[in-house]
XYZ file of C-alpha atoms in Angstrom:
175
model
C -36.218 -23.826 -56.349
C -37.867 -27.224 -56.276
C -35.924 -29.581 -54.529
C -36.595 -29.413 -50.540
C -34.698 -31.526 -48.087
C -36.413 -31.610 -44.506
C -34.229 -32.561 -41.809
C -36.147 -33.975 -39.266
C -34.376 -34.184 -35.652
C -37.699 -36.284 -34.146
C -39.701 -35.445 -31.612
C -41.768 -32.732 -33.147
C -44.854 -34.856 -33.627
C -45.570 -35.291 -37.571
C -44.496 -31.671 -38.758
C -41.870 -33.603 -40.851
C -44.749 -35.306 -42.302
C -46.953 -32.675 -42.650
C -44.719 -30.589 -44.348
C -43.424 -33.197 -46.696
C -47.252 -33.656 -47.792
C -47.800 -30.301 -48.435
C -44.701 -29.235 -50.218
C -45.530 -32.119 -52.711
C -49.010 -30.738 -53.400
C -47.157 -27.517 -54.337
C -45.102 -29.493 -56.470
C -41.938 -29.706 -55.016
C -39.597 -32.661 -54.686
C -39.302 -33.176 -51.364
C -36.611 -35.700 -49.146
C -36.374 -36.191 -45.848
C -33.107 -36.753 -43.624
C -33.377 -38.095 -40.268
C -30.815 -36.852 -37.714
C -30.165 -39.669 -34.942
C -27.176 -38.128 -33.741
C -25.123 -35.557 -33.759
C -22.588 -36.523 -36.580
C -25.538 -36.641 -38.684
C -26.526 -33.010 -38.463
C -22.942 -32.114 -39.012
C -22.938 -34.282 -42.390
C -25.838 -32.470 -43.427
C -24.028 -28.813 -42.321
C -20.781 -30.004 -44.067
C -23.014 -30.587 -47.260
C -23.161 -34.270 -47.147
C -26.888 -34.434 -48.545
C -29.146 -37.312 -50.042
C -29.902 -34.749 -52.652
C -28.856 -31.333 -54.231
C -31.314 -29.216 -52.292
C -32.160 -25.750 -53.193
C -33.829 -25.568 -50.211
C -33.542 -26.863 -46.463
C -36.089 -27.424 -43.506
C -34.467 -27.958 -40.125
C -38.116 -29.730 -38.384
C -36.198 -29.512 -35.142
C -36.101 -28.303 -31.106
C -34.397 -25.207 -30.209
C -33.070 -23.842 -27.042
C -31.285 -20.757 -25.970
C -29.988 -20.339 -29.290
C -29.136 -23.639 -30.149
C -30.122 -26.754 -32.098
C -31.120 -29.566 -29.283
C -29.131 -32.908 -30.323
C -30.200 -36.129 -29.517
C -28.973 -37.585 -26.285
C -26.836 -40.567 -26.324
C -25.530 -43.016 -24.328
C -21.979 -42.334 -23.534
C -20.618 -45.435 -25.264
C -22.456 -44.975 -28.706
C -21.007 -41.591 -29.216
C -17.748 -41.659 -31.781
C -14.738 -40.607 -30.983
C -14.707 -36.690 -31.390
C -18.754 -36.482 -31.808
C -20.271 -33.425 -29.962
C -21.882 -34.299 -27.332
C -23.501 -30.483 -26.572
C -26.425 -28.990 -28.330
C -25.275 -27.314 -31.510
C -24.873 -23.514 -30.985
C -23.465 -20.781 -33.461
C -20.107 -22.281 -32.657
C -20.565 -25.835 -33.628
C -22.325 -24.443 -36.885
C -19.800 -21.968 -37.419
C -17.253 -25.192 -37.549
C -19.039 -27.765 -39.959
C -21.229 -24.962 -42.191
C -19.886 -25.509 -45.458
C -23.580 -25.442 -47.444
C -23.581 -22.492 -49.781
C -26.414 -20.772 -52.042
C -29.131 -22.756 -49.739
C -32.477 -21.199 -48.460
C -32.629 -22.711 -44.921
C -35.395 -22.401 -42.925
C -35.495 -23.607 -39.293
C -38.144 -24.389 -37.525
C -36.552 -24.689 -34.067
C -36.949 -21.930 -31.248
C -34.309 -19.304 -30.630
C -32.207 -20.952 -33.674
C -32.771 -17.413 -35.333
C -31.130 -15.429 -32.511
C -28.546 -13.149 -33.811
C -25.401 -15.112 -33.561
C -26.895 -18.092 -35.551
C -28.308 -15.789 -38.634
C -25.099 -14.205 -38.796
C -23.254 -17.733 -39.165
C -26.171 -19.335 -41.397
C -26.447 -15.829 -43.708
C -22.632 -15.615 -44.727
C -23.605 -17.964 -47.661
C -27.329 -18.541 -47.454
C -30.624 -17.171 -46.726
C -31.455 -18.029 -43.347
C -34.923 -17.963 -41.795
C -35.968 -18.894 -38.162
C -37.351 -17.747 -34.895
C -35.529 -15.454 -32.773
C -37.431 -16.611 -29.860
C -39.640 -19.349 -28.580
C -42.535 -20.056 -31.045
C -45.383 -22.116 -30.698
C -44.853 -25.393 -32.577
C -48.286 -24.763 -34.541
C -47.502 -21.671 -35.536
C -44.046 -22.440 -36.927
C -45.426 -25.256 -39.111
C -48.012 -22.902 -40.200
C -45.459 -20.402 -41.078
C -43.630 -22.954 -43.143
C -46.288 -23.586 -45.146
C -47.494 -19.854 -45.786
C -43.761 -19.397 -46.971
C -43.661 -21.815 -49.520
C -47.425 -21.345 -50.375
C -46.570 -17.507 -51.533
C -43.165 -18.514 -53.197
C -44.996 -21.817 -55.180
C -48.385 -20.913 -55.615
C -47.958 -17.047 -56.190
C -44.538 -16.992 -57.638
C -43.280 -14.360 -54.839
C -39.632 -13.381 -53.890
C -38.084 -14.993 -51.022
C -38.122 -11.335 -48.975
C -42.080 -11.283 -50.264
C -43.203 -14.525 -49.096
C -40.728 -14.313 -45.922
C -42.716 -10.647 -45.057
C -46.262 -12.507 -45.826
C -45.721 -15.594 -43.542
C -44.363 -13.433 -40.843
C -46.930 -10.886 -40.609
C -50.016 -13.570 -39.812
C -50.047 -12.855 -35.979
C -47.459 -12.367 -33.026
C -45.904 -16.049 -33.070
C -45.084 -15.773 -36.526
C -43.624 -12.574 -36.133
C -40.724 -14.419 -34.420
C -39.281 -15.463 -37.533
C -35.894 -12.972 -38.618
C -34.193 -13.409 -42.294
C -30.822 -13.195 -42.597
C -29.285 -12.901 -46.031
């Protein structure tokens, strides 16, 4: 697993860029896809990716078990475009990705309903509750460090990254 797509929803500071720099230093090929509107995320979920990535990282915010979407002016939305945050219902509607490792850094995007939808055909890792942003970034770095540097499995890397402290302990895995 050496091709990673960072899906950046914006408004997360320099999280996406920091991840990209670290992952490239680990030898990964990294591309970034920016989400400017809900249809952009729907496209990613549908498998319309700029690269054939082994793993996707969602650099985003989450709230109440949903991915926070950019808010557009009413006249800017396309016909039929989702105008709400993406809950497990919207994810289920668009998700066509298969055999991917998906790591979401958004708060509460690891709730049970979201894990069940993503994990049907993928490995999905995300925080079940509201996690400190710095801790989410650290979790991602530690997780991929263990995979790339120490050649550990996904489960071993997850376990090691999760046990750092109470904040990283909020991450859950679904397979």
